[in-house]
């Protein structure tokens, strides 16, 4: 699978920071059921690699690792079963390690975008989106970087996801709002499925935010 094929599967990538392995399977199932099969599990908890391994068994789930900061992170998450990687940025070492693997690196400034483009990347994470100028920054970047597409993440919510997705250079959006800490702790999977469904409906313009 290419990164293009992966992001084409859903308009939104839930960014998941999961504290317990027990939550992995019900959480992945809840999101797949809600219409969001592409999952980014941040490498920010001790159990993240185990969570990736568990989620990778859920039918329909396309599980990737987030917070990939080094070749070692990439290697470990691949071994755990991640089929793609996401990074808030990009380094030459990371680009080398990710060769031939579906990878979504981050870039926000023109020089960072040019460096990623030179390395062959056509889709980039735009993080933290709201802080780096949000929709107006993305609209401005479409001028010089017409061919590049972005995944804004950081401050994306129900209220603004539709306007982000309406931008021609936005391929998909990411965010943590789909699965809150308290819901995960309480095991309220139905609430997470409902929120995912609602996000998909908003993305399609079938529901108001
Ligand atoms: O861990 C990473 O690699 C990240 O890039 C961070 C996440 O994408 C943001 O934390 C999303 O934040 P929200 O604004 O809560 O949606």
Coordinates of N, CA and C and ligand atoms in Angstrom, one line a residue:
X1 N 0.8 -1.2 0.0 CA 0.0 0.0 0.0 C 0.9 1.3 0.0
X2 N 0.5 2.2 -0.8 CA 1.2 3.5 -0.8 C 0.6 4.4 0.2
X3 N 1.2 5.5 0.6 CA 0.6 6.5 1.5 C -0.6 7.1 0.9
X4 N -0.6 7.3 -0.4 CA -1.7 7.8 -1.1 C -3.0 6.9 -1.0
X5 N -2.7 5.6 -1.2 CA -3.8 4.6 -1.1 C -4.3 4.6 0.4
X6 N -3.4 4.7 1.3 CA -3.9 4.7 2.7 C -4.7 5.9 3.1
X7 N -4.3 7.1 2.7 CA -5.1 8.3 3.1 C -6.4 8.4 2.3
X8 N -6.4 7.7 1.2 CA -7.7 7.7 0.4 C -8.8 6.9 1.0
X9 N -8.4 6.1 2.0 CA -9.4 5.3 2.7 C -10.4 6.0 3.6
X10 N -10.0 7.2 4.1 CA -10.9 7.9 5.0 C -10.5 9.4 5.0
X11 N -11.5 10.3 5.3 CA -11.2 11.7 5.3 C -10.5 12.2 6.5
X12 N -10.5 11.3 7.6 CA -9.9 11.7 8.8 C -9.1 10.6 9.4
X13 N -7.9 11.0 10.0 CA -7.0 10.0 10.6 C -7.1 10.3 12.1
X14 N -7.7 9.4 12.9 CA -7.7 9.6 14.4 C -6.3 9.5 14.9
X15 N -5.8 10.4 15.7 CA -4.5 10.4 16.3 C -4.7 9.9 17.7
X16 N -4.1 8.7 18.0 CA -4.5 8.0 19.3 C -3.3 7.9 20.2
X17 N -3.4 8.4 21.4 CA -2.4 8.2 22.4 C -3.0 7.3 23.4
X18 N -2.6 6.0 23.4 CA -3.3 5.0 24.1 C -2.4 4.5 25.3
X19 N -3.0 4.5 26.5 CA -2.3 4.3 27.7 C -2.3 2.8 28.1
X20 N -3.2 2.0 27.7 CA -3.3 0.6 28.1 C -3.5 -0.3 26.9
X21 N -2.8 -1.4 26.9 CA -3.0 -2.4 25.8 C -4.4 -2.9 25.7
X22 N -5.1 -3.0 26.9 CA -6.4 -3.5 26.9 C -7.4 -2.6 26.0
X23 N -7.0 -1.4 25.9 CA -7.9 -0.5 25.1 C -7.7 -0.7 23.6
X24 N -6.6 -1.3 23.2 CA -6.3 -1.3 21.8 C -7.3 -1.8 20.9
X25 N -7.7 -3.1 21.2 CA -8.7 -3.7 20.2 C -10.0 -3.1 20.2
X26 N -10.7 -2.9 21.4 CA -12.0 -2.2 21.3 C -11.9 -0.8 20.7
X27 N -10.8 -0.1 20.9 CA -10.7 1.2 20.4 C -10.6 1.2 18.8
X28 N -9.8 0.3 18.3 CA -9.7 0.1 16.9 C -11.0 -0.3 16.3
X29 N -11.6 -1.3 16.9 CA -12.9 -1.7 16.4 C -14.0 -0.6 16.4
X30 N -14.0 0.2 17.5 CA -14.9 1.3 17.5 C -14.7 2.3 16.4
X31 N -13.5 2.6 16.1 CA -13.2 3.6 15.0 C -13.5 3.0 13.6
X32 N -13.1 1.7 13.4 CA -13.4 1.1 12.1 C -14.9 1.1 11.9
X33 N -15.7 0.7 13.0 CA -17.1 0.7 12.9 C -17.7 2.0 12.6
X34 N -17.0 3.1 13.1 CA -17.5 4.4 12.9 C -17.1 5.0 11.5
X35 N -16.4 4.2 10.7 CA -16.0 4.6 9.4 C -14.6 5.2 9.2
X36 N -13.8 5.1 10.3 CA -12.5 5.6 10.3 C -11.4 4.5 10.5
X37 N -11.1 3.8 9.4 CA -10.2 2.7 9.6 C -8.7 3.0 9.6
X38 N -8.3 4.2 9.2 CA -6.9 4.5 9.2 C -6.5 5.2 10.6
X39 N -5.6 4.5 11.3 CA -5.4 4.9 12.7 C -3.9 5.2 12.9
X40 N -3.7 6.4 13.5 CA -2.3 6.8 13.9 C -2.1 6.6 15.4
X41 N -1.3 5.7 15.8 CA -1.0 5.5 17.2 C 0.3 6.2 17.5
X42 N 0.2 7.2 18.4 CA 1.5 7.9 18.7 C 2.4 7.1 19.6
X43 N 3.7 7.2 19.3 CA 4.7 6.5 20.1 C 5.0 7.3 21.4
X44 N 3.9 7.7 22.1 CA 4.1 8.5 23.2 C 3.8 7.8 24.5
X45 N 3.4 6.6 24.4 CA 3.2 5.9 25.7 C 4.1 4.6 25.7
X46 N 4.3 4.1 26.9 CA 5.2 2.9 27.0 C 4.6 1.7 26.3
X47 N 3.3 1.7 26.1 CA 2.7 0.5 25.5 C 2.4 0.7 24.0
X48 N 2.8 1.8 23.4 CA 2.4 2.1 22.1 C 2.7 1.0 21.1
X49 N 3.9 0.4 21.2 CA 4.2 -0.7 20.2 C 3.3 -1.9 20.4
X50 N 3.0 -2.2 21.6 CA 2.0 -3.3 21.9 C 0.6 -3.0 21.4
X51 N 0.3 -1.7 21.5 CA -1.0 -1.3 21.1 C -1.1 -1.4 19.5
X52 N 0.0 -1.0 18.9 CA 0.0 -1.2 17.4 C -0.1 -2.7 17.0
X53 N 0.6 -3.5 17.7 CA 0.6 -4.9 17.4 C -0.9 -5.5 17.6
X54 N -1.5 -5.1 18.6 CA -2.9 -5.6 18.9 C -3.9 -5.0 17.9
X55 N -3.8 -3.7 17.6 CA -4.7 -3.1 16.7 C -4.6 -3.7 15.3
X56 N -3.3 -4.0 14.9 CA -3.1 -4.6 13.6 C -3.9 -5.8 13.3
X57 N -4.4 -6.5 14.3 CA -5.2 -7.7 14.2 C -6.6 -7.4 13.9
X58 N -7.0 -6.2 14.1 CA -8.5 -5.9 13.9 C -8.8 -5.8 12.5
X59 N -9.8 -6.6 12.0 CA -10.2 -6.6 10.6 C -10.5 -5.2 10.1
X60 N -10.0 -4.8 9.0 CA -10.3 -3.5 8.4 C -9.4 -2.4 8.9
X61 N -8.8 -2.5 10.0 CA -8.0 -1.4 10.5 C -6.6 -1.3 9.8
X62 N -6.3 -0.1 9.5 CA -5.0 0.2 8.8 C -4.2 1.0 9.8
X63 N -3.3 0.3 10.5 CA -2.7 0.9 11.7 C -1.2 1.4 11.4
X64 N -1.0 2.7 11.7 CA 0.3 3.3 11.5 C 0.8 3.8 12.8
X65 N 2.1 4.2 12.9 CA 2.7 4.8 14.0 C 2.8 6.3 13.8
X66 N 2.5 7.0 14.9 CA 2.8 8.5 14.9 C 3.9 8.8 15.8
X67 N 4.3 10.1 15.8 CA 5.5 10.5 16.6 C 6.7 9.8 16.2
X68 N 6.9 9.4 15.0 CA 8.1 8.8 14.5 C 9.2 9.8 14.4
X69 N 10.1 9.8 15.3 CA 11.1 10.9 15.4 C 12.5 10.4 14.9
X70 N 12.7 9.1 14.8 CA 14.0 8.6 14.4 C 13.9 7.3 13.7
X71 N 15.0 6.9 13.0 CA 15.0 5.6 12.3 C 14.6 4.5 13.3
X72 N 15.1 4.6 14.5 CA 14.8 3.5 15.5 C 13.3 3.4 15.8
X73 N 12.6 4.6 15.8 CA 11.2 4.6 16.0 C 10.5 3.9 14.8
X74 N 11.0 4.2 13.6 CA 10.4 3.7 12.4 C 10.5 2.2 12.4
X75 N 11.7 1.7 12.7 CA 12.1 0.3 12.7 C 11.2 -0.5 13.7
X76 N 11.1 0.1 14.9 CA 10.4 -0.6 16.0 C 8.9 -0.7 15.7
X77 N 8.3 0.4 15.1 CA 6.9 0.4 14.8 C 6.6 -0.5 13.6
X78 N 7.5 -0.6 12.7 CA 7.3 -1.5 11.5 C 7.3 -2.9 12.0
X79 N 8.2 -3.2 12.9 CA 8.3 -4.6 13.5 C 7.1 -4.9 14.3
X80 N 6.5 -3.9 14.9 CA 5.3 -4.2 15.7 C 4.1 -4.4 14.8
X81 N 4.2 -4.0 13.5 CA 3.1 -4.3 12.6 C 2.4 -3.0 12.0
X82 N 3.1 -1.9 12.2 CA 2.6 -0.6 11.6 C 2.8 -0.7 10.1
X83 N 1.7 -0.3 9.4 CA 1.9 -0.4 7.9 C 2.2 1.0 7.3
X84 N 2.2 2.0 8.2 CA 2.7 3.3 7.7 C 3.2 4.1 8.9
X85 N 3.9 5.1 8.6 CA 4.5 6.0 9.7 C 4.1 7.4 9.5
X86 N 4.0 8.1 10.6 CA 3.7 9.6 10.5 C 4.7 10.3 11.5
X87 N 5.3 11.4 11.0 CA 6.2 12.2 11.8 C 5.8 13.6 11.8
X88 N 6.0 14.3 13.0 CA 5.7 15.7 13.0 C 6.7 16.5 12.1
X89 N 7.8 15.9 11.7 CA 8.8 16.6 10.9 C 9.5 15.6 10.0
X90 N 10.7 16.0 9.5 CA 11.5 15.1 8.7 C 13.0 15.4 8.8
X91 N 13.8 14.4 8.9 CA 15.2 14.6 8.9 C 15.8 13.7 7.8
X92 N 17.0 14.0 7.3 CA 17.6 13.2 6.2 C 17.7 11.7 6.6
X93 N 18.0 11.4 7.9 CA 18.1 10.0 8.4 C 16.8 9.3 8.3
X94 N 15.8 10.0 8.7 CA 14.4 9.5 8.7 C 14.0 9.2 7.3
X95 N 14.3 10.1 6.4 CA 13.9 9.9 5.0 C 14.6 8.7 4.4
X96 N 15.9 8.5 4.8 CA 16.6 7.3 4.3 C 16.0 6.0 4.9
X97 N 15.7 6.1 6.1 CA 15.1 4.9 6.8 C 13.7 4.5 6.2
X98 N 13.0 5.5 5.8 CA 11.6 5.3 5.3 C 11.5 5.0 3.9
X99 N 12.6 4.9 3.2 CA 12.6 4.6 1.7 C 11.8 3.3 1.4
X100 N 10.8 3.4 0.5 CA 10.1 2.3 0.2 C 9.0 1.9 1.2
X101 N 8.8 2.7 2.2 CA 7.8 2.4 3.2 C 6.8 3.6 3.2
X102 N 5.5 3.3 3.4 CA 4.5 4.4 3.4 C 4.7 5.4 4.6
X103 N 5.1 6.6 4.3 CA 5.5 7.5 5.3 C 4.9 8.9 5.1
X104 N 4.4 9.5 6.1 CA 3.8 10.9 6.1 C 4.6 11.8 7.0
X105 N 5.6 12.4 6.5 CA 6.4 13.3 7.3 C 5.8 14.7 7.4
X106 N 6.2 15.5 8.4 CA 5.7 16.8 8.6 C 6.5 17.9 8.0
X107 N 5.9 19.0 7.6 CA 6.6 20.2 7.1 C 5.6 21.3 7.1
X108 N 6.1 22.5 7.5 CA 5.2 23.6 7.6 C 5.7 24.9 6.8
X109 N 7.0 25.0 6.8 CA 7.6 26.2 6.1 C 7.9 25.9 4.7
X110 N 8.0 27.0 3.8 CA 8.3 26.7 2.4 C 9.6 25.9 2.3
X111 N 10.7 26.2 3.0 CA 11.9 25.5 2.9 C 11.8 24.0 3.3
X112 N 11.0 23.8 4.3 CA 10.8 22.4 4.8 C 10.0 21.6 3.7
X113 N 9.0 22.3 3.1 CA 8.2 21.6 2.1 C 9.1 21.3 0.9
X114 N 9.9 22.3 0.5 CA 10.8 22.1 -0.6 C 11.8 20.9 -0.4
X115 N 12.3 20.8 0.8 CA 13.2 19.7 1.2 C 12.5 18.4 1.1
X116 N 11.3 18.3 1.6 CA 10.5 17.1 1.5 C 10.1 16.7 0.1
X117 N 9.8 17.7 -0.7 CA 9.4 17.6 -2.1 C 10.7 17.0 -2.9
X118 N 11.8 17.6 -2.6 CA 13.1 17.1 -3.3 C 13.3 15.6 -3.0
X119 N 12.9 15.2 -1.8 CA 13.1 13.8 -1.4 C 12.0 12.9 -2.0
X120 N 11.0 13.5 -2.7 CA 10.0 12.7 -3.4 C 8.7 12.6 -2.7
X121 N 8.5 13.4 -1.6 CA 7.2 13.3 -0.9 C 6.2 14.3 -1.6
X122 N 5.0 13.8 -1.7 CA 3.9 14.6 -2.3 C 2.8 14.9 -1.3
X123 N 2.8 14.2 -0.2 CA 1.8 14.4 0.8 C 2.6 14.6 2.2
X124 N 2.2 15.7 2.9 CA 2.9 16.0 4.1 C 1.9 16.3 5.2
X125 N 2.3 16.0 6.4 CA 1.6 16.4 7.6 C 1.9 17.9 7.8
X126 N 0.8 18.6 8.2 CA 1.0 20.0 8.4 C 0.7 20.2 9.9
X127 N 1.7 20.3 10.7 CA 1.5 20.2 12.2 C 2.4 21.2 12.9
X128 N 1.9 21.9 13.9 CA 0.5 22.0 14.4 C -0.3 23.0 13.5
X129 N -1.2 22.5 12.9 CA -1.9 23.3 11.8 C -2.5 24.6 12.2
X130 N -3.2 24.7 13.3 CA -3.8 25.9 13.7 C -2.8 27.0 14.1
X131 N -1.7 26.5 14.7 CA -0.7 27.5 15.2 C 0.1 28.0 14.0
X132 N 0.3 27.1 13.0 CA 1.1 27.6 11.8 C 0.3 28.2 10.7
X133 N -0.8 28.8 11.1 CA -1.6 29.6 10.1 C -2.8 28.9 9.6
X134 N -3.0 27.7 9.9 CA -4.3 27.0 9.6 C -4.6 27.1 8.1
X135 N -5.9 27.3 7.9 CA -6.4 27.3 6.5 C -5.8 28.4 5.6
X136 N -5.6 29.5 6.2 CA -5.1 30.6 5.3 C -3.6 30.3 4.9
X137 N -2.8 29.7 5.8 CA -1.5 29.3 5.4 C -1.5 28.2 4.3
X138 N -2.4 27.2 4.5 CA -2.5 26.2 3.5 C -2.9 26.7 2.1
X139 N -3.8 27.7 2.2 CA -4.3 28.3 0.9 C -3.2 29.0 0.2
X140 N -2.3 29.7 1.0 CA -1.2 30.5 0.5 C -0.1 29.5 -0.1
X141 N 0.1 28.4 0.6 CA 1.1 27.5 0.2 C 0.7 26.8 -1.1
X142 N -0.6 26.8 -1.4 CA -1.1 26.1 -2.7 C -0.5 26.9 -3.9
X143 N -0.2 28.2 -3.7 CA 0.4 28.9 -4.9 C 1.7 28.3 -5.4
X144 N 2.8 28.4 -4.6 CA 4.0 27.9 -5.1 C 4.1 26.3 -5.1
X145 N 3.3 25.7 -4.2 CA 3.4 24.3 -4.1 C 2.1 23.6 -4.5
X146 N 1.7 23.9 -5.7 CA 0.5 23.4 -6.3 C 0.3 21.9 -6.3
X147 N 1.4 21.2 -6.5 CA 1.3 19.7 -6.5 C 1.3 19.0 -5.2
X148 N 1.6 19.8 -4.1 CA 1.7 19.2 -2.8 C 0.4 19.1 -2.1
X149 N 0.2 18.0 -1.4 CA -1.0 17.9 -0.6 C -0.7 17.7 0.9
X150 N -1.6 18.1 1.7 CA -1.3 18.1 3.2 C -2.4 17.4 4.0
X151 N -1.9 17.0 5.2 CA -2.7 16.4 6.2 C -2.6 17.3 7.4
X152 N -3.5 18.4 7.5 CA -3.4 19.3 8.7 C -3.8 18.5 9.9
X153 N -3.0 18.7 11.0 CA -3.3 18.1 12.3 C -2.8 19.0 13.3
X154 N -3.5 19.1 14.4 CA -3.2 20.0 15.5 C -4.2 21.1 15.5
X155 N -5.2 21.0 16.3 CA -6.3 22.0 16.4 C -7.4 21.7 15.4
X156 N -7.4 20.6 14.8 CA -8.5 20.2 13.9 C -9.6 19.6 14.8
X157 N -10.8 20.0 14.5 CA -12.0 19.6 15.4 C -13.2 19.5 14.5
X158 N -14.3 19.1 15.1 CA -15.6 19.0 14.3 C -15.9 20.3 13.6
X159 N -15.6 21.4 14.4 CA -16.0 22.7 13.9 C -15.2 23.2 12.7
X160 N -14.0 22.7 12.4 CA -13.3 23.2 11.3 C -12.8 22.2 10.3
X161 N -13.1 20.9 10.5 CA -12.6 19.9 9.6 C -13.2 20.0 8.2
X162 N -14.4 20.4 8.1 CA -15.0 20.6 6.8 C -14.3 21.6 5.9
X163 N -14.0 22.8 6.6 CA -13.4 23.8 5.8 C -11.9 23.5 5.4
X164 N -11.3 22.7 6.3 CA -9.9 22.2 5.9 C -10.0 21.3 4.7
X165 N -11.0 20.4 4.8 CA -11.1 19.4 3.7 C -11.5 20.0 2.4
X166 N -12.2 21.2 2.5 CA -12.6 21.9 1.3 C -11.4 22.5 0.5
X167 N -10.3 22.6 1.2 CA -9.1 23.2 0.5 C -8.6 22.2 -0.5
X168 N -8.3 22.6 -1.8 CA -7.9 21.6 -2.8 C -6.6 20.9 -2.4
X169 N -5.7 21.5 -1.6 CA -4.4 20.9 -1.3 C -4.5 20.1 0.1
X170 N -5.7 19.9 0.6 CA -5.8 19.1 1.8 C -6.4 17.7 1.4
X171 N -5.6 16.7 1.7 CA -6.0 15.4 1.3 C -6.8 14.7 2.3
X172 N -6.5 15.0 3.6 CA -7.1 14.3 4.7 C -6.7 15.1 5.9
X173 N -7.5 15.0 7.0 CA -7.1 15.7 8.3 C -6.8 14.7 9.4
X174 N -6.1 15.1 10.4 CA -5.9 14.2 11.5 C -6.2 14.9 12.8
X175 N -6.5 14.2 13.9 CA -6.8 14.8 15.2 C -7.1 13.8 16.3
X176 N -6.9 14.4 17.5 CA -7.1 13.5 18.7 C -8.5 13.6 19.2
X177 N -9.4 14.5 18.7 CA -10.7 14.7 19.3 C -11.6 13.5 19.3
X178 N -11.3 12.5 18.4 CA -12.2 11.4 18.2 C -12.2 10.4 19.4
X179 N -11.1 10.4 20.0 CA -11.0 9.4 21.2 C -10.4 10.1 22.3
X180 N -11.2 10.6 23.2 CA -10.7 11.3 24.4 C -10.2 10.4 25.5
X181 N -9.3 10.9 26.3 CA -8.7 10.2 27.4 C -9.7 9.5 28.3
X182 N -10.7 10.3 28.7 CA -11.7 9.8 29.6 C -12.6 8.7 29.0
X183 N -12.9 8.9 27.8 CA -13.7 7.8 27.1 C -12.9 6.5 27.0
X184 N -11.6 6.7 26.7 CA -10.8 5.5 26.6 C -10.7 4.8 28.0
X185 N -10.5 5.7 29.0 CA -10.3 5.1 30.4 C -11.6 4.4 30.8
X186 N -12.7 5.0 30.4 CA -14.0 4.5 30.8 C -14.5 3.4 29.9
X187 N -13.8 3.2 28.8 CA -14.2 2.1 27.9 C -15.5 2.4 27.2
X188 N -15.7 3.7 27.0 CA -17.0 4.2 26.3 C -16.8 4.1 24.8
X189 N -16.7 2.9 24.3 CA -16.4 2.7 22.8 C -17.6 3.2 22.0
X190 N -18.8 3.1 22.5 CA -20.0 3.5 21.7 C -19.9 5.0 21.4
X191 N -19.4 5.8 22.4 CA -19.3 7.2 22.2 C -18.2 7.5 21.1
X192 N -17.2 6.7 21.1 CA -16.1 6.9 20.1 C -16.6 6.6 18.7
X193 N -17.4 5.5 18.6 CA -18.0 5.1 17.3 C -18.9 6.2 16.8
X194 N -19.7 6.8 17.7 CA -20.7 7.8 17.4 C -19.9 9.1 16.9
X195 N -18.9 9.4 17.6 CA -18.1 10.6 17.2 C -17.4 10.4 15.9
X196 N -17.0 9.2 15.6 CA -16.3 8.9 14.3 C -17.4 9.1 13.2
X197 N -18.5 8.5 13.4 CA -19.6 8.6 12.4 C -20.0 10.0 12.1
X198 N -20.1 10.8 13.2 CA -20.4 12.2 13.0 C -19.4 12.9 12.3
X199 N -18.1 12.6 12.5 CA -17.0 13.3 11.8 C -17.1 12.9 10.3
X200 N -17.3 11.7 10.0 CA -17.4 11.3 8.6 C -18.6 12.0 7.9
X201 N -19.7 12.1 8.6 CA -20.9 12.8 8.1 C -20.6 14.3 7.9
X202 N -19.9 14.9 8.8 CA -19.5 16.3 8.6 C -18.6 16.4 7.4
X203 N -17.6 15.5 7.3 CA -16.6 15.6 6.2 C -17.3 15.5 4.9
X204 N -18.4 14.7 4.8 CA -19.1 14.5 3.6 C -20.2 15.6 3.3
X205 N -20.3 16.5 4.3 CA -21.3 17.6 4.2 C -22.7 17.1 4.4
X206 N -22.9 15.9 5.1 CA -24.2 15.4 5.4 C -24.7 15.9 6.7
X207 N -23.8 16.5 7.5 CA -24.2 17.0 8.8 C -23.5 18.3 9.1
X208 N -24.2 19.2 9.9 CA -23.5 20.4 10.2 C -22.6 20.2 11.5
X209 N -21.5 20.9 11.5 CA -20.6 20.8 12.7 C -21.2 21.5 13.9
Ligands
LIG1 O1 2.4 12.9 18.3 C1 2.6 13.5 17.2 O2 3.4 13.1 16.4 C2 1.9 14.6 16.7 O3 2.1 15.1 15.7 C3 0.9 15.2 17.6 C4 -0.6 15.1 17.1 O4 -0.8 15.0 15.8 C5 -1.3 16.2 17.7 O5 -1.1 16.2 19.1 C6 -2.7 16.4 17.4 O6 -3.3 17.2 18.3 P1 -4.8 17.7 18.4 O7 -4.8 19.1 18.2 O8 -5.2 17.3 19.8 O9 -5.6 17.0 17.4

